[in-house]
CSV table of C-alpha atoms in Angstrom, one decimal:
chain,number,residue,atom,x,y,z
D,1,UNK,CA,42.7,-64.4,-19.0
D,2,UNK,CA,42.7,-67.1,-21.6
D,3,UNK,CA,41.0,-66.3,-24.9
D,4,UNK,CA,39.7,-68.6,-27.6
D,5,UNK,CA,42.4,-71.0,-28.8
D,6,UNK,CA,42.5,-73.0,-32.0
D,7,UNK,CA,44.6,-75.8,-33.2
D,8,UNK,CA,46.5,-76.4,-35.3
D,9,UNK,CA,47.4,-72.9,-36.4
D,10,UNK,CA,48.3,-74.2,-39.9
D,11,UNK,CA,47.3,-77.3,-41.7
D,12,UNK,CA,48.5,-78.5,-45.0
D,13,UNK,CA,46.8,-81.6,-46.5
D,14,UNK,CA,46.4,-83.4,-49.7
D,15,UNK,CA,43.1,-83.3,-51.7
D,16,UNK,CA,40.9,-86.1,-50.5
D,17,UNK,CA,42.2,-86.4,-47.0
D,18,UNK,CA,40.0,-85.7,-43.9
D,19,UNK,CA,41.0,-82.9,-41.5
D,20,UNK,CA,39.9,-82.0,-37.9
D,21,UNK,CA,40.2,-78.5,-36.6
D,22,UNK,CA,39.8,-77.8,-32.9
D,23,UNK,CA,38.4,-74.8,-30.9
D,24,UNK,CA,38.7,-74.2,-27.2
D,25,UNK,CA,36.2,-71.4,-26.3
D,26,UNK,CA,36.4,-69.1,-23.4
D,27,UNK,CA,35.3,-70.9,-20.2
D,28,UNK,CA,31.7,-70.2,-19.4
D,29,UNK,CA,30.7,-69.0,-22.9
D,30,UNK,CA,27.6,-70.8,-24.0
D,31,UNK,CA,27.7,-69.9,-27.7
D,32,UNK,CA,30.3,-71.1,-30.2
D,33,UNK,CA,30.6,-70.2,-33.8
D,34,UNK,CA,32.6,-71.4,-36.8
D,35,UNK,CA,33.4,-69.2,-39.7
D,36,UNK,CA,35.5,-69.5,-42.9
D,37,UNK,CA,37.4,-66.6,-44.3
D,38,UNK,CA,38.9,-66.8,-47.8
D,39,UNK,CA,41.5,-64.3,-49.0
D,40,UNK,CA,39.9,-60.9,-49.5
D,41,UNK,CA,36.5,-62.2,-48.4
D,42,UNK,CA,34.3,-61.6,-45.4
D,43,UNK,CA,33.7,-64.2,-42.8
D,44,UNK,CA,31.3,-66.9,-44.0
D,45,UNK,CA,29.2,-68.3,-41.2
D,46,UNK,CA,29.4,-72.1,-41.0
D,47,UNK,CA,27.7,-73.4,-37.8
D,48,UNK,CA,26.5,-72.1,-34.4
D,49,UNK,CA,26.2,-74.0,-31.1
D,50,UNK,CA,24.1,-72.6,-28.2
D,51,UNK,CA,24.1,-74.5,-25.0
D,52,UNK,CA,22.3,-77.8,-25.3
D,53,UNK,CA,20.1,-76.6,-28.2
D,54,UNK,CA,20.4,-78.3,-31.6
D,55,UNK,CA,23.1,-76.5,-33.6
D,56,UNK,CA,22.4,-74.1,-36.5
D,57,UNK,CA,24.1,-75.9,-39.4
D,58,UNK,CA,22.6,-73.7,-42.1
D,59,UNK,CA,26.0,-72.3,-43.2
D,60,UNK,CA,27.8,-75.6,-43.8
D,61,UNK,CA,28.6,-75.6,-47.5
D,62,UNK,CA,28.3,-79.4,-48.1
D,63,UNK,CA,27.8,-82.7,-46.3
D,64,UNK,CA,31.6,-83.1,-46.2
D,65,UNK,CA,31.6,-80.5,-43.3
D,66,UNK,CA,30.5,-81.4,-39.8
D,67,UNK,CA,31.1,-80.1,-36.3
D,68,UNK,CA,30.6,-81.3,-32.8
D,69,UNK,CA,30.7,-79.6,-29.5
D,70,UNK,CA,31.4,-82.0,-26.6
D,71,UNK,CA,30.2,-81.2,-23.1
D,72,UNK,CA,29.3,-77.7,-24.1
D,73,UNK,CA,32.9,-76.7,-24.4
D,74,UNK,CA,35.5,-77.8,-27.0
D,75,UNK,CA,34.4,-78.0,-30.6
D,76,UNK,CA,35.8,-79.9,-33.5
D,77,UNK,CA,35.2,-79.0,-37.2
D,78,UNK,CA,35.7,-81.9,-39.5
D,79,UNK,CA,36.1,-81.7,-43.3
D,80,UNK,CA,36.0,-85.0,-45.1
D,81,UNK,CA,37.5,-85.6,-48.5
D,82,UNK,CA,39.0,-82.1,-48.7
D,83,UNK,CA,39.0,-80.2,-51.9
D,84,UNK,CA,41.2,-77.3,-53.0
D,85,UNK,CA,38.3,-74.9,-52.6
D,86,UNK,CA,38.2,-75.7,-48.9
D,87,UNK,CA,41.5,-73.8,-48.5
D,88,UNK,CA,40.8,-70.9,-46.2
D,89,UNK,CA,41.3,-69.6,-42.7
D,90,UNK,CA,38.8,-71.3,-40.3
D,91,UNK,CA,37.9,-69.0,-37.4
D,92,UNK,CA,36.1,-70.0,-34.2
D,93,UNK,CA,34.4,-67.5,-31.9
D,94,UNK,CA,32.6,-67.8,-28.6
D,95,UNK,CA,30.1,-65.5,-26.9
D,96,UNK,CA,28.7,-65.3,-23.4
D,97,UNK,CA,25.3,-64.9,-25.0
D,98,UNK,CA,23.9,-62.5,-22.5
D,99,UNK,CA,20.2,-61.5,-22.6
D,100,UNK,CA,18.8,-58.7,-24.7
D,101,UNK,CA,18.6,-56.5,-21.6
D,102,UNK,CA,21.1,-54.4,-22.1
D,103,UNK,CA,24.7,-54.8,-22.2
D,104,UNK,CA,26.4,-52.7,-24.8
D,105,UNK,CA,28.4,-55.7,-26.0
D,106,UNK,CA,25.4,-58.0,-26.4
D,107,UNK,CA,26.5,-60.9,-28.6
D,108,UNK,CA,30.0,-59.7,-28.8
D,109,UNK,CA,32.0,-62.5,-30.2
D,110,UNK,CA,35.5,-63.4,-29.1
D,111,UNK,CA,37.5,-64.9,-31.9
D,112,UNK,CA,40.4,-67.3,-31.9
D,113,UNK,CA,43.5,-66.8,-34.1
D,114,UNK,CA,42.2,-69.2,-36.7
D,115,UNK,CA,43.5,-72.3,-38.5
D,116,UNK,CA,44.9,-71.7,-42.0
D,117,UNK,CA,44.0,-74.7,-44.1
D,118,UNK,CA,45.8,-75.4,-47.3
D,119,UNK,CA,44.6,-78.2,-49.5
D,120,UNK,CA,47.1,-79.2,-52.2
X,1,UNK,CA,19.5,-60.3,-52.9
X,2,UNK,CA,21.0,-59.6,-49.5
X,3,UNK,CA,24.3,-57.8,-49.4
X,4,UNK,CA,26.7,-56.1,-47.1
X,5,UNK,CA,29.1,-53.8,-48.9
X,6,UNK,CA,32.3,-52.3,-47.6
X,7,UNK,CA,34.8,-50.4,-49.8
X,8,UNK,CA,37.2,-53.1,-51.0
X,9,UNK,CA,39.8,-50.5,-51.8
X,10,UNK,CA,42.2,-49.6,-49.0
X,11,UNK,CA,41.8,-46.3,-47.3
X,12,UNK,CA,45.1,-44.4,-47.0
X,13,UNK,CA,45.2,-41.4,-44.7
X,14,UNK,CA,47.7,-39.2,-42.9
X,15,UNK,CA,48.3,-39.6,-39.2
X,16,UNK,CA,46.1,-37.2,-37.2
X,17,UNK,CA,43.3,-37.1,-39.8
X,18,UNK,CA,39.9,-38.7,-39.3
X,19,UNK,CA,39.3,-42.0,-41.1
X,20,UNK,CA,35.8,-42.7,-42.2
X,21,UNK,CA,34.8,-46.2,-43.3
X,22,UNK,CA,31.4,-47.1,-44.8
X,23,UNK,CA,29.2,-50.1,-44.5
X,24,UNK,CA,26.1,-50.4,-46.7
X,25,UNK,CA,23.6,-53.2,-46.6
X,26,UNK,CA,20.5,-54.2,-48.6
X,27,UNK,CA,17.6,-56.4,-47.9
X,28,UNK,CA,18.5,-56.9,-44.2
X,29,UNK,CA,16.7,-55.7,-41.1
X,30,UNK,CA,19.4,-55.8,-38.5
X,31,UNK,CA,18.7,-55.4,-34.8
X,32,UNK,CA,22.3,-54.5,-34.2
X,33,UNK,CA,25.4,-53.5,-36.2
X,34,UNK,CA,28.9,-54.3,-34.9
X,35,UNK,CA,32.3,-53.2,-36.0
X,36,UNK,CA,35.4,-55.4,-35.6
X,37,UNK,CA,39.1,-54.8,-36.2
X,38,UNK,CA,41.2,-57.5,-37.8
X,39,UNK,CA,45.0,-57.5,-37.9
X,40,UNK,CA,46.9,-59.8,-40.3
X,41,UNK,CA,47.0,-63.4,-39.1
X,42,UNK,CA,44.6,-62.8,-36.2
X,43,UNK,CA,40.9,-63.1,-35.6
X,44,UNK,CA,38.6,-60.1,-35.5
X,45,UNK,CA,38.3,-58.1,-32.3
X,46,UNK,CA,35.1,-56.4,-31.3
X,47,UNK,CA,35.1,-52.7,-31.2
X,48,UNK,CA,31.6,-51.2,-31.0
X,49,UNK,CA,27.9,-52.2,-31.2
X,50,UNK,CA,25.1,-49.9,-32.2
X,51,UNK,CA,21.4,-50.8,-32.0
X,52,UNK,CA,18.8,-50.1,-34.6
X,53,UNK,CA,17.2,-47.4,-32.5
X,54,UNK,CA,20.5,-45.6,-31.9
X,55,UNK,CA,21.9,-42.9,-34.2
X,56,UNK,CA,25.4,-42.7,-32.9
X,57,UNK,CA,27.7,-44.4,-30.5
X,58,UNK,CA,31.2,-43.3,-29.3
X,59,UNK,CA,34.1,-44.9,-27.6
X,60,UNK,CA,37.3,-43.0,-27.1
X,61,UNK,CA,38.5,-42.0,-30.6
X,62,UNK,CA,35.8,-44.1,-32.3
X,63,UNK,CA,32.4,-43.1,-33.5
X,64,UNK,CA,29.8,-45.2,-35.2
X,65,UNK,CA,26.6,-43.9,-36.8
X,66,UNK,CA,23.7,-46.0,-38.0
X,67,UNK,CA,21.1,-44.8,-40.5
X,68,UNK,CA,18.4,-47.5,-41.0
X,69,UNK,CA,16.7,-45.4,-43.6
X,70,UNK,CA,19.8,-45.2,-45.7
X,71,UNK,CA,20.8,-48.7,-44.6
X,72,UNK,CA,24.3,-47.4,-43.8
X,73,UNK,CA,26.7,-47.3,-41.0
X,74,UNK,CA,29.8,-45.0,-40.8
X,75,UNK,CA,32.8,-45.8,-38.7
X,76,UNK,CA,35.0,-42.9,-37.8
X,77,UNK,CA,38.5,-42.9,-36.1
X,78,UNK,CA,39.5,-39.4,-35.1
X,79,UNK,CA,43.2,-38.4,-34.6
X,80,UNK,CA,44.2,-41.5,-36.4
X,81,UNK,CA,47.5,-43.2,-35.6
X,82,UNK,CA,49.7,-45.7,-37.5
X,83,UNK,CA,48.6,-48.3,-34.9
X,84,UNK,CA,45.1,-47.9,-36.2
X,85,UNK,CA,46.2,-49.6,-39.5
X,86,UNK,CA,44.1,-52.8,-39.8
X,87,UNK,CA,41.1,-54.2,-41.6
X,88,UNK,CA,37.8,-53.1,-40.2
X,89,UNK,CA,34.7,-55.4,-40.6
X,90,UNK,CA,31.1,-54.5,-40.1
X,91,UNK,CA,28.7,-57.2,-39.1
X,92,UNK,CA,24.9,-57.3,-38.8
X,93,UNK,CA,23.0,-59.2,-36.2
X,94,UNK,CA,19.6,-59.9,-37.6
X,95,UNK,CA,16.4,-59.3,-35.8
X,96,UNK,CA,14.0,-62.2,-35.3
X,97,UNK,CA,15.8,-64.2,-32.7
X,98,UNK,CA,18.8,-65.1,-34.8
X,99,UNK,CA,22.2,-65.1,-33.2
X,100,UNK,CA,24.5,-65.2,-36.1
X,101,UNK,CA,26.4,-62.3,-37.4
X,102,UNK,CA,26.6,-61.5,-41.2
X,103,UNK,CA,30.0,-60.0,-42.0
X,104,UNK,CA,31.1,-57.6,-44.7
X,105,UNK,CA,34.4,-58.3,-46.4
X,106,UNK,CA,36.1,-55.4,-44.6
X,107,UNK,CA,38.0,-52.3,-45.5
X,108,UNK,CA,41.8,-52.0,-45.0
X,109,UNK,CA,42.9,-48.8,-43.4
X,110,UNK,CA,46.5,-47.6,-43.6
X,111,UNK,CA,47.5,-44.6,-41.5
X,112,UNK,CA,50.8,-43.1,-42.7
X,113,UNK,CA,53.1,-41.1,-40.4
């Protein structure tokens, strides 16, 4: 079946430009996450969407970063006025968000292949 | 401060041996700990989850232990194969109703024939 897809796979932009990164989660998954991974670093949490609840934006590094999730499905991460330090791989993940009762893969996250962003 | 530490140096082992990777954390109270595998140019793939009240979990050649007193998880791959070569990430799911995972930086494993 289809997994999480992200587009574009690579994006090169000039400092100061805005970029939009897209994530298509697995159909039926209610939770969607954005992460950033810099070279040799762990995944840095950015934002989390769960159903119709207000998103958890606590990981966004500055007000240049924003994200939307339309219709509970596709999500777009927007970075305004990009800086060189924004260069990283941006990963999206979705999760079926089952209840605590039981399943061994509770909150297993399914990741997309990522978008490699390079800001020149 | 809160930290998750995985050995940043690559682990090189011979095919057929057991690989053991370590994940240590401080100042977290995780409800769950997960291990993911990440290959170059790809997103992480979930492998195993272990709950705070579980000591050990197994899946085929994989074994995970979780010691909440030591604040440590060990990840073992027995009878390792070159195809096991990848970066392995540990991630904590915090208790208290939060749903976000806190990831370590990962340890790269290289299994040599």
